[in-house]
PDB file of N, CA and C in Angstrom:
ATOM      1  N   UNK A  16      34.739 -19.000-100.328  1.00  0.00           N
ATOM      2  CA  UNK A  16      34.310 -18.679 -98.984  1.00  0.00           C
ATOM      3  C   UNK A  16      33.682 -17.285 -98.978  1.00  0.00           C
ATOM      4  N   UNK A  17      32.759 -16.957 -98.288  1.00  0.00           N
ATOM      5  CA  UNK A  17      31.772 -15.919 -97.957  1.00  0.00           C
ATOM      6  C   UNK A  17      32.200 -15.238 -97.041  1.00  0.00           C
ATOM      7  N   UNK A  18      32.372 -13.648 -96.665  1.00  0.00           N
ATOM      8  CA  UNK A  18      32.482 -13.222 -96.213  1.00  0.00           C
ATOM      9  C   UNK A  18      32.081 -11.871 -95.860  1.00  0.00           C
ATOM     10  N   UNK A  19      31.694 -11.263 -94.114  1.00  0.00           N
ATOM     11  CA  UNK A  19      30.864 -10.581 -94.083  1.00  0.00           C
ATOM     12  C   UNK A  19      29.546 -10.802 -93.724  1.00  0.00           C
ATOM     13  N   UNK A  20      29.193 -11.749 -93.254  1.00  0.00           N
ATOM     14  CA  UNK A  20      28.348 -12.402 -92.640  1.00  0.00           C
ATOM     15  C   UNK A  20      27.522 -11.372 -91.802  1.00  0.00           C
ATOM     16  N   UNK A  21      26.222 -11.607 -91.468  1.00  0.00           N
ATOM     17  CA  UNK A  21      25.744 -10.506 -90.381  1.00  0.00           C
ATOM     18  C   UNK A  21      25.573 -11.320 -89.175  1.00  0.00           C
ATOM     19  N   UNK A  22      25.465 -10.526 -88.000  1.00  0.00           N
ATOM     20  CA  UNK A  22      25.712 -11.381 -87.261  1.00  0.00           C
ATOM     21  C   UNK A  22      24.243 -10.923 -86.516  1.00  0.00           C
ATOM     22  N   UNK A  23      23.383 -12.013 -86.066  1.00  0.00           N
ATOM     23  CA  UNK A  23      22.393 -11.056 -84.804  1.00  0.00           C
ATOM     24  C   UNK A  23      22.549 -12.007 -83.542  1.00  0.00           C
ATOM     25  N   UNK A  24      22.093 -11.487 -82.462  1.00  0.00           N
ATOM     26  CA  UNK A  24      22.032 -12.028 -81.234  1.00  0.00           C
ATOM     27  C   UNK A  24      20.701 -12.188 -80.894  1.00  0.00           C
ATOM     28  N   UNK A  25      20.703 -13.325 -80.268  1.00  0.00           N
ATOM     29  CA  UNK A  25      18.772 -13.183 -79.964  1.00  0.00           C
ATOM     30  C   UNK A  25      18.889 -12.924 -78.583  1.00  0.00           C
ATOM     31  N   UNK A  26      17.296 -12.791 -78.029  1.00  0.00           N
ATOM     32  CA  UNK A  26      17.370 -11.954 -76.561  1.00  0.00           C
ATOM     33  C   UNK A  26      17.936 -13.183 -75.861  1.00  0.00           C
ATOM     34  N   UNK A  27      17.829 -14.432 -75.588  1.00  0.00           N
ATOM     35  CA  UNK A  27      18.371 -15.437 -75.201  1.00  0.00           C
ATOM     36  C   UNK A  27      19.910 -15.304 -74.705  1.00  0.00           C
ATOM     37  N   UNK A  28      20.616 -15.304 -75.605  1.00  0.00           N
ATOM     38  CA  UNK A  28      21.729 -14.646 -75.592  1.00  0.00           C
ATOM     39  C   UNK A  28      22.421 -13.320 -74.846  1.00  0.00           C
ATOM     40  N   UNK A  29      21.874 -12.717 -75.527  1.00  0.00           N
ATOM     41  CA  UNK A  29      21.922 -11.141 -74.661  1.00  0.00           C
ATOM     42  C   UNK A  29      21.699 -11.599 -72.876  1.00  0.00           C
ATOM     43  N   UNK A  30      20.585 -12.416 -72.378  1.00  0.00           N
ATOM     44  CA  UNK A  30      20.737 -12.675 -71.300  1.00  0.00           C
ATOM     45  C   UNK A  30      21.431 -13.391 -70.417  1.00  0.00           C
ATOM     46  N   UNK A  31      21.827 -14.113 -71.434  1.00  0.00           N
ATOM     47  CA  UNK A  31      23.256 -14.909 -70.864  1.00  0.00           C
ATOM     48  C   UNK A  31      24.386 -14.213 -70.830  1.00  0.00           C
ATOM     49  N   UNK A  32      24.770 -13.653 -71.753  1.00  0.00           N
ATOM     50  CA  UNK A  32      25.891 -12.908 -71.793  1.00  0.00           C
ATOM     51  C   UNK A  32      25.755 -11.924 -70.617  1.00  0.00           C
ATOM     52  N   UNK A  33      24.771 -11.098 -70.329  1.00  0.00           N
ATOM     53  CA  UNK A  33      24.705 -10.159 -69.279  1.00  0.00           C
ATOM     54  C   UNK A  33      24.820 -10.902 -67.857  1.00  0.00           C
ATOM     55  N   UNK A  34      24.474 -12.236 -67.809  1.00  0.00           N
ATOM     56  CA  UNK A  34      24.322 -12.850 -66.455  1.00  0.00           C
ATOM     57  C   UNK A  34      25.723 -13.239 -66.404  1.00  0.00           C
ATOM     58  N   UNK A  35      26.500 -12.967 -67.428  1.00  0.00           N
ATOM     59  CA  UNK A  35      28.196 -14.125 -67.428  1.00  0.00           C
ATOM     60  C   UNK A  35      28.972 -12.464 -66.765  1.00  0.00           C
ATOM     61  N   UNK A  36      28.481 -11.302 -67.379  1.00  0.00           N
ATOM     62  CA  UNK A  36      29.466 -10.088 -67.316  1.00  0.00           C
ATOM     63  C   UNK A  36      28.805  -9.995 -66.161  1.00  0.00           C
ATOM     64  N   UNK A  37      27.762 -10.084 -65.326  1.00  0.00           N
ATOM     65  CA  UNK A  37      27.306  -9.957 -63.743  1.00  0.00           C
ATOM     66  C   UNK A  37      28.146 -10.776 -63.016  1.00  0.00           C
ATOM     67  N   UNK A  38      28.235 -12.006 -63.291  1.00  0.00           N
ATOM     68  CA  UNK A  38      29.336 -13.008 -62.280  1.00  0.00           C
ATOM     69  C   UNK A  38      30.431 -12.515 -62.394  1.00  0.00           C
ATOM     70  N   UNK A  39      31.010 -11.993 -63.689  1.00  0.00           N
ATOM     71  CA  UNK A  39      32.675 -11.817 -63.586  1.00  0.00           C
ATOM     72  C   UNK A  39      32.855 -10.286 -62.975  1.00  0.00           C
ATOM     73  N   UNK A  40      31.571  -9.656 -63.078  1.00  0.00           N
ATOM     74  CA  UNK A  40      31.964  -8.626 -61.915  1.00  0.00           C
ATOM     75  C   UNK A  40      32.190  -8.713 -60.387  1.00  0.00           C
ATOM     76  N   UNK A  41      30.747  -9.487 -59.994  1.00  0.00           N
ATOM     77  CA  UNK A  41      30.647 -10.102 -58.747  1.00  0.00           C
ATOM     78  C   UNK A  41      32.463 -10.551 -58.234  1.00  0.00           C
ATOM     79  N   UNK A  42      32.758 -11.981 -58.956  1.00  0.00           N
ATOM     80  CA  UNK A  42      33.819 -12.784 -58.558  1.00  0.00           C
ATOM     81  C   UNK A  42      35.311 -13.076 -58.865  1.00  0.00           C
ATOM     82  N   UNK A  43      35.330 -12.089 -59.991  1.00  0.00           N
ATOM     83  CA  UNK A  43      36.700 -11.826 -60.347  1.00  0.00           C
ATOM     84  C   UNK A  43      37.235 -10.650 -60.896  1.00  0.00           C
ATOM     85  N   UNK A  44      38.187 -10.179 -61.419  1.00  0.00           N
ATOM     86  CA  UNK A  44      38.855  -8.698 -61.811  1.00  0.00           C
ATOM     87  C   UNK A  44      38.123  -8.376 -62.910  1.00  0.00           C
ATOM     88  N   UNK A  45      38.496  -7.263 -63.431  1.00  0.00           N
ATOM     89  CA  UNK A  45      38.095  -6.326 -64.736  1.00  0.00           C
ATOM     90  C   UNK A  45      38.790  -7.518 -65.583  1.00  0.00           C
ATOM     91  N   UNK A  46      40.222  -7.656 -65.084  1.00  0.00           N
ATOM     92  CA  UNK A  46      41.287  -8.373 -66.095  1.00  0.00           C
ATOM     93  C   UNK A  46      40.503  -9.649 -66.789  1.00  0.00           C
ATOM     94  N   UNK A  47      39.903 -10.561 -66.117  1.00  0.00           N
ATOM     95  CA  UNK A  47      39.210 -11.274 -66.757  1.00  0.00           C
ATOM     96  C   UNK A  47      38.081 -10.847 -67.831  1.00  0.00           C
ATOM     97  N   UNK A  48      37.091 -10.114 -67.047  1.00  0.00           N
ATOM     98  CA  UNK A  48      36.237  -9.268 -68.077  1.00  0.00           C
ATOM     99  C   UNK A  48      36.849  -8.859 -68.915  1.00  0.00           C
ATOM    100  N   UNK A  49      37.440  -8.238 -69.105  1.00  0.00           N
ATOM    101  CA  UNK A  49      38.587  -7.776 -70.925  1.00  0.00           C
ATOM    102  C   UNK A  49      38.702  -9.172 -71.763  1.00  0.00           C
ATOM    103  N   UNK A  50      39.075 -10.059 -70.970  1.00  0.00           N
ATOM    104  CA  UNK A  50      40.052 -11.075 -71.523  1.00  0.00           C
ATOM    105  C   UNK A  50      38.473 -11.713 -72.312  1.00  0.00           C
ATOM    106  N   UNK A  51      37.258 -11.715 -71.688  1.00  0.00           N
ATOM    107  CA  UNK A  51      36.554 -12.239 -72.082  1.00  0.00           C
ATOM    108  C   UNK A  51      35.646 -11.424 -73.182  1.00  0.00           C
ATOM    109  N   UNK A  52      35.733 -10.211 -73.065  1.00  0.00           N
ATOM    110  CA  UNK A  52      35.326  -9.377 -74.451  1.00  0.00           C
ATOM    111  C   UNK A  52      35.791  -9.130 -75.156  1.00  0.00           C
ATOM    112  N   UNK A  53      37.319  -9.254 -75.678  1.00  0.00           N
ATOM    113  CA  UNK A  53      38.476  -9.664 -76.562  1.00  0.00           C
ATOM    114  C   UNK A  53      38.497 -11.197 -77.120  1.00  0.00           C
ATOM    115  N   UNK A  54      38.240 -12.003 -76.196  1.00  0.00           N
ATOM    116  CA  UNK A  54      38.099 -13.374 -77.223  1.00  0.00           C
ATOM    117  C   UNK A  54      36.679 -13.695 -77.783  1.00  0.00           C
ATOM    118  N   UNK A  55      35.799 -12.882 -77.141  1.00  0.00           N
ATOM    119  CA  UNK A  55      34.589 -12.978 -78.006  1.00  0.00           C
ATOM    120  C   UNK A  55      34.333 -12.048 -78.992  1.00  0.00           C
ATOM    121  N   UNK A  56      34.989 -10.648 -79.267  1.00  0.00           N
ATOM    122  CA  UNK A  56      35.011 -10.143 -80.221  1.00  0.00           C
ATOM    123  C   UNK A  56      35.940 -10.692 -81.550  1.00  0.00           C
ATOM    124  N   UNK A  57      36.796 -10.910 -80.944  1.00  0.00           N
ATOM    125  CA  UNK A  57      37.569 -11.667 -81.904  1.00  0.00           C
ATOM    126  C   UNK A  57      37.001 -13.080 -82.578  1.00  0.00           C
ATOM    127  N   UNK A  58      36.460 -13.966 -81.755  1.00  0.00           N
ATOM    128  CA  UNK A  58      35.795 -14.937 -82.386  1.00  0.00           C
ATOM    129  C   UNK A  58      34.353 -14.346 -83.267  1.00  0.00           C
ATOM    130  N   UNK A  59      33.645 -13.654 -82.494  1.00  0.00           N
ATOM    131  CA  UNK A  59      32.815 -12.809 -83.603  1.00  0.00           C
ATOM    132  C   UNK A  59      33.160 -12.740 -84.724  1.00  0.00           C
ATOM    133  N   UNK A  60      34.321 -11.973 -84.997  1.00  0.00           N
ATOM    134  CA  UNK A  60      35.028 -11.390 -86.251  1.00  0.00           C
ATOM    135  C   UNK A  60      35.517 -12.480 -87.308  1.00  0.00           C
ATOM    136  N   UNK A  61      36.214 -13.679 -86.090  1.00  0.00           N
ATOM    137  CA  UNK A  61      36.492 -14.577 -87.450  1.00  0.00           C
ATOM    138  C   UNK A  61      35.019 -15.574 -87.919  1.00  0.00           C
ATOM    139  N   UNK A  62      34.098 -16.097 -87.345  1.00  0.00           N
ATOM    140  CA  UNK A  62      32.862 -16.495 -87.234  1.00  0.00           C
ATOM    141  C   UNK A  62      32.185 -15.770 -88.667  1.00  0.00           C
ATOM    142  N   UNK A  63      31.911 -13.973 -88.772  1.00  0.00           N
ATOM    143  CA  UNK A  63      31.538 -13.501 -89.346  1.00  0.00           C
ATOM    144  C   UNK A  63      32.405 -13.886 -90.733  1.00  0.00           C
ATOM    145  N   UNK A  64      33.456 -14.026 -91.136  1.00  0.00           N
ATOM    146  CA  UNK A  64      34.302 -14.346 -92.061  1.00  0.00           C
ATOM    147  C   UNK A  64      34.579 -16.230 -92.732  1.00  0.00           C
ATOM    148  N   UNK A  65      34.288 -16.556 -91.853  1.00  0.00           N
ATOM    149  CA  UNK A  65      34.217 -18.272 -92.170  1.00  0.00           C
ATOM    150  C   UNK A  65      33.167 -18.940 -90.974  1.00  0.00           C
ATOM    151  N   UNK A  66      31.978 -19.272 -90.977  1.00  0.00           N
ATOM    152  CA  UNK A  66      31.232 -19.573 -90.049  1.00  0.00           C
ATOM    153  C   UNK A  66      31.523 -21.057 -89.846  1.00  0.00           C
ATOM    154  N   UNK A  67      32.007 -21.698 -90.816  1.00  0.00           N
ATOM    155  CA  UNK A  67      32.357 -23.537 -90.648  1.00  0.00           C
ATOM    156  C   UNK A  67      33.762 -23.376 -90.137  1.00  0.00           C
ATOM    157  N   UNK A  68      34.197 -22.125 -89.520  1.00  0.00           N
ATOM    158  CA  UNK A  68      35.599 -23.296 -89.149  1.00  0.00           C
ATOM    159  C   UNK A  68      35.664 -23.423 -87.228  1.00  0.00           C
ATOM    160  N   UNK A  69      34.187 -23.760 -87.010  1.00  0.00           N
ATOM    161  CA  UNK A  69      34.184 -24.432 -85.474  1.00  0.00           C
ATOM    162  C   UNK A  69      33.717 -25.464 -86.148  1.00  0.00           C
ATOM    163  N   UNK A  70      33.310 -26.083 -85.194  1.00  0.00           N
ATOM    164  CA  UNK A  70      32.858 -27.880 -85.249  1.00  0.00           C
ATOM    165  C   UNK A  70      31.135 -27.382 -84.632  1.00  0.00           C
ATOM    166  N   UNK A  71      30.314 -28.547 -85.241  1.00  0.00           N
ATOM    167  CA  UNK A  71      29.055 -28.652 -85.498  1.00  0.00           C
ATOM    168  C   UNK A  71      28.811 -29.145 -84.019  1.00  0.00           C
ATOM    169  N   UNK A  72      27.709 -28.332 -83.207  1.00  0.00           N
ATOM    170  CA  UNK A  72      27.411 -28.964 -81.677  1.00  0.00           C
ATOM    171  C   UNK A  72      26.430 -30.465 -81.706  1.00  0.00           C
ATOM    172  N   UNK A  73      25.739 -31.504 -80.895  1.00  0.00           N
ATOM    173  CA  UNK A  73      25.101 -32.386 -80.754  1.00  0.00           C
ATOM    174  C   UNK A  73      24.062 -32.098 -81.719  1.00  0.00           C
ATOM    175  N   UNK A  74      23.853 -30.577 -81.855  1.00  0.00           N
ATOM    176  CA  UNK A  74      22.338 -30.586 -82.712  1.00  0.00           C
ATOM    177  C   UNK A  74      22.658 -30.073 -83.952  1.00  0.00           C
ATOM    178  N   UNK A  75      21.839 -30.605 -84.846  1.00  0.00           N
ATOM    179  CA  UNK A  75      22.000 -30.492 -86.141  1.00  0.00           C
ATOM    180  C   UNK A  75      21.799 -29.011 -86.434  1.00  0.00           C
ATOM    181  N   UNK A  76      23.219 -28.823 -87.474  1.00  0.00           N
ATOM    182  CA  UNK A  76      23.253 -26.799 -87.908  1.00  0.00           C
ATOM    183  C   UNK A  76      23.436 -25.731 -86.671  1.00  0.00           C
ATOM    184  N   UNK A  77      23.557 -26.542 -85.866  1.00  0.00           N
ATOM    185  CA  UNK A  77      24.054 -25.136 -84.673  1.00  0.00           C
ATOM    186  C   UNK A  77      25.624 -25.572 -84.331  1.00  0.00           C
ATOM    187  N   UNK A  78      26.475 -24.764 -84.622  1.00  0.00           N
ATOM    188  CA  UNK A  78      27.703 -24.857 -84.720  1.00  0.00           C
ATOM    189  C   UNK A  78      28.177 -24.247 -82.804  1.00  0.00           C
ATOM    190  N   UNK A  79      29.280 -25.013 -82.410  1.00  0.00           N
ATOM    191  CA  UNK A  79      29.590 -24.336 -80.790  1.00  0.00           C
ATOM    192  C   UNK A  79      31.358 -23.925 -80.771  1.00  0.00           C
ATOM    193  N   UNK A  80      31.457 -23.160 -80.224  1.00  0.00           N
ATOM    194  CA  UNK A  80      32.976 -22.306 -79.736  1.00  0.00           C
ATOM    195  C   UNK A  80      33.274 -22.349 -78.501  1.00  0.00           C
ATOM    196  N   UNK A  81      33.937 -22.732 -77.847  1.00  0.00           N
ATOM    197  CA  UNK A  81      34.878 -22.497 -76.595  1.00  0.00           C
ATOM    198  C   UNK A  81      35.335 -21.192 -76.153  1.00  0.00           C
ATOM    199  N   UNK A  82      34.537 -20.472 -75.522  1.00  0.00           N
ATOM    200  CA  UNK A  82      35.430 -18.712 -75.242  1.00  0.00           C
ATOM    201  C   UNK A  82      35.670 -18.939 -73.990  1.00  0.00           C
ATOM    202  N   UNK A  83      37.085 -18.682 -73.790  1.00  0.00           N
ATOM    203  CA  UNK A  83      37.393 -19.125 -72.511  1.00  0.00           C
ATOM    204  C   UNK A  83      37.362 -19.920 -71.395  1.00  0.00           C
ATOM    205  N   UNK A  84      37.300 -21.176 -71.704  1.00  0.00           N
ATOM    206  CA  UNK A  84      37.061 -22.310 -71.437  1.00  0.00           C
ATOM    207  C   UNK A  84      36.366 -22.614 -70.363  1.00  0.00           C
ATOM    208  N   UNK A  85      35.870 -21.780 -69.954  1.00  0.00           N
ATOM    209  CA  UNK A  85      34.134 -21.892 -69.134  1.00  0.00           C
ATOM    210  C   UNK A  85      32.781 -20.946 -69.593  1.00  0.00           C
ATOM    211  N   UNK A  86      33.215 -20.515 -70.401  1.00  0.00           N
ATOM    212  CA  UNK A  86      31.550 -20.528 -71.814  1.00  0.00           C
ATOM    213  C   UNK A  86      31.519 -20.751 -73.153  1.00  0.00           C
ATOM    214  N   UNK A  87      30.789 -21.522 -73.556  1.00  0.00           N
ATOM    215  CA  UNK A  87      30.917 -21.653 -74.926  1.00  0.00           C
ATOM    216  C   UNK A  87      29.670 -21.147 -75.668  1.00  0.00           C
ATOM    217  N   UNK A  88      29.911 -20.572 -77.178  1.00  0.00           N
ATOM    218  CA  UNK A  88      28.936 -20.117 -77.513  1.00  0.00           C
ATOM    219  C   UNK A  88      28.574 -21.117 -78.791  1.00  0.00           C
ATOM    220  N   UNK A  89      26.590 -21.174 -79.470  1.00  0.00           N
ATOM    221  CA  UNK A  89      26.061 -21.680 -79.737  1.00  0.00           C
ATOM    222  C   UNK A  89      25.493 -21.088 -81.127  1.00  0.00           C
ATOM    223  N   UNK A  90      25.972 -21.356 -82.478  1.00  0.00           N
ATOM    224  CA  UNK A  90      25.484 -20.533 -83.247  1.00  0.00           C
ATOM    225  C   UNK A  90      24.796 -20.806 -84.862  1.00  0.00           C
ATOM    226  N   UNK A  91      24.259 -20.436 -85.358  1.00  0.00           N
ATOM    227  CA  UNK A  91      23.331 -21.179 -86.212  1.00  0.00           C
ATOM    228  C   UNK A  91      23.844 -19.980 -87.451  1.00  0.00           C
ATOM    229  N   UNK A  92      24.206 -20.639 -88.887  1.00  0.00           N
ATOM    230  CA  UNK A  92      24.224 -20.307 -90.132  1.00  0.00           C
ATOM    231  C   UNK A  92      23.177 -20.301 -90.628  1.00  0.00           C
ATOM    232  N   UNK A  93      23.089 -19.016 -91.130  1.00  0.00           N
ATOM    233  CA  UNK A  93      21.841 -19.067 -92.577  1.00  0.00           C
ATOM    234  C   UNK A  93      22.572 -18.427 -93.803  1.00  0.00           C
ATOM    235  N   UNK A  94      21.726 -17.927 -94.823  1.00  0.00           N
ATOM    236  CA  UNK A  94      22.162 -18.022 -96.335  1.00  0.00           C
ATOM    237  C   UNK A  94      23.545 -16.698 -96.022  1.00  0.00           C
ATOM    238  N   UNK A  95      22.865 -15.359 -95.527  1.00  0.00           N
ATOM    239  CA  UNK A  95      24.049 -14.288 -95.676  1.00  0.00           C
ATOM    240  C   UNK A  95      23.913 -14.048 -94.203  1.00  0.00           C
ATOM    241  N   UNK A  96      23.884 -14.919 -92.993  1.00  0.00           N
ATOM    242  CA  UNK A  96      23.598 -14.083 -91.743  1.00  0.00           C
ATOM    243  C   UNK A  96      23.956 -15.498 -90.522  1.00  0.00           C
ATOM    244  N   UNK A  97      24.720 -15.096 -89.503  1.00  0.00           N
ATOM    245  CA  UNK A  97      24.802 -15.803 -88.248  1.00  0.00           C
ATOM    246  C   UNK A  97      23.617 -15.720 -87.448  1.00  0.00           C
ATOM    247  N   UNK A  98      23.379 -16.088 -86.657  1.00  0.00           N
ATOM    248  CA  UNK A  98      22.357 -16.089 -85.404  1.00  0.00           C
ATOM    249  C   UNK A  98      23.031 -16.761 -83.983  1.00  0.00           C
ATOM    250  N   UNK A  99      23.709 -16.155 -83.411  1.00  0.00           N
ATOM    251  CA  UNK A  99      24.313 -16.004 -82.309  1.00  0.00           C
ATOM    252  C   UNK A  99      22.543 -16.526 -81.164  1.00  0.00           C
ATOM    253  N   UNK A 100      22.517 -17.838 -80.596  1.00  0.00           N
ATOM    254  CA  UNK A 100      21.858 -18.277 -80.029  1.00  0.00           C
ATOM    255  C   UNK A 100      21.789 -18.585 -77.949  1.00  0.00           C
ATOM    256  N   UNK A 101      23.175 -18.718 -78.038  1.00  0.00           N
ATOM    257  CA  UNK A 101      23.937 -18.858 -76.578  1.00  0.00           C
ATOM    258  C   UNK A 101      24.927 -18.910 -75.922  1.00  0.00           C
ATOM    259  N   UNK A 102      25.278 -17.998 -74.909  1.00  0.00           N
ATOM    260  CA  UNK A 102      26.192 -18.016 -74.454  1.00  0.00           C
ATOM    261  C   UNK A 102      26.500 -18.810 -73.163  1.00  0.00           C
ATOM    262  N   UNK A 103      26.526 -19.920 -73.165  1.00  0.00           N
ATOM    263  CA  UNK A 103      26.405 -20.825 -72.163  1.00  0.00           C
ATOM    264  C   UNK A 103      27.632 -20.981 -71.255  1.00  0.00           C
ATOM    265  N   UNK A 104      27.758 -20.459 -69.944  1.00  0.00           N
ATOM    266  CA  UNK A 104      28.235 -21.102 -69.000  1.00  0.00           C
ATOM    267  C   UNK A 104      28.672 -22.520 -68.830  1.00  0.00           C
ATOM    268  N   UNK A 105      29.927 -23.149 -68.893  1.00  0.00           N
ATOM    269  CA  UNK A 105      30.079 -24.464 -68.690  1.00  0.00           C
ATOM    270  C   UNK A 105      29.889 -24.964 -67.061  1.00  0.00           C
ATOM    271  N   UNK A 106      29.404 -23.940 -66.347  1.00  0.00           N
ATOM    272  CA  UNK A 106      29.653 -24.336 -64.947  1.00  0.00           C
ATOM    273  C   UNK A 106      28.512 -25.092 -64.704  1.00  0.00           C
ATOM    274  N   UNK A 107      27.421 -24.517 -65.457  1.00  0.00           N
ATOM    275  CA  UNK A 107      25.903 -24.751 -65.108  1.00  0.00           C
ATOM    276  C   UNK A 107      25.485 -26.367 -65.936  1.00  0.00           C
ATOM    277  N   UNK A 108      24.300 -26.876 -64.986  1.00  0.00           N
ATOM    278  CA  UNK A 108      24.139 -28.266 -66.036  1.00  0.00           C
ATOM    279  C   UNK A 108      23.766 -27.707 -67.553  1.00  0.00           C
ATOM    280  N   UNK A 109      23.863 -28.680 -67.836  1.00  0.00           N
ATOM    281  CA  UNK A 109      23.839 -28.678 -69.627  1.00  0.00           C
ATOM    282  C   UNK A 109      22.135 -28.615 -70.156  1.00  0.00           C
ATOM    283  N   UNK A 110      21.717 -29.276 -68.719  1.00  0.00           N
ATOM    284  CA  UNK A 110      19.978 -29.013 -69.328  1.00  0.00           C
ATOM    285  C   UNK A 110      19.666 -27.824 -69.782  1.00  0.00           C
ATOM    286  N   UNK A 111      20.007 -27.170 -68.229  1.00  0.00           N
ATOM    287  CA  UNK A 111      19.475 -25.174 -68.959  1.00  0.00           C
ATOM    288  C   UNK A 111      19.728 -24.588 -70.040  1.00  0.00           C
ATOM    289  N   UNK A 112      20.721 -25.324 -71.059  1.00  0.00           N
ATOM    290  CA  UNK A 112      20.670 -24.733 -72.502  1.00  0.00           C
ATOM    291  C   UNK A 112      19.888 -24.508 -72.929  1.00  0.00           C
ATOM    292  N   UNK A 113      19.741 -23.403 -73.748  1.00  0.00           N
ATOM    293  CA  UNK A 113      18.356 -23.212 -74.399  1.00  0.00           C
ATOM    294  C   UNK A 113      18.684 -23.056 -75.879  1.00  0.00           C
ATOM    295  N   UNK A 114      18.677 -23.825 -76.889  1.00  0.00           N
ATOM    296  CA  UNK A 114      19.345 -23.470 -78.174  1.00  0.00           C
ATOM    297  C   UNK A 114      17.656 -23.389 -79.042  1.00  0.00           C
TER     298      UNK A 114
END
């Protein structure tokens, strides 16, 4: 097993993620916000260390995670590097994915 992985985010991402930390300001506590940058750092971390141990999403080579069971994220392996693709909202239809 490989480890050390790099990880990048594409702007895609980055905008989701910023639109998820805008709602949880808007509609709920800090406490959630923590809770949700702690299980995504942490999944980061193990991701970067074993990238196969989520399960493979509908599309071929983009692997998906459950962070907090209303976003899941969307992420693609290459030779020494992740590509962090989406941070998707489960609230929203499934069309607006953008992988």
């Amino acid at each position: 097993m490989k480890s050390g992985y790099k990880i990048f985010w594409t702007d895609n991402v980055l905008k989701e993620l910023a639109e998820t930390i805008e709602y949880l300001q808007t509609h709920f506590t800090v406490v959630q916000l923590e809770k949700l940058s702690q299980k995504t750092e942490h999944i980061i971390g193990l991701i970067s260390k074993n990238p196969g141990l989520f399960s493979k999403s509908e599309q071929v080579d983009i692997y998906k995670v459950t962070i907090l069971k209303f976003n899941t994220m969307y992420y693609k392996v290459y030779d020494d590097s992740i590509m962090i693709l989406s941070f998707f909202s489960n609230r929203q239809d499934p069309q607006k994915r953008k992988l």
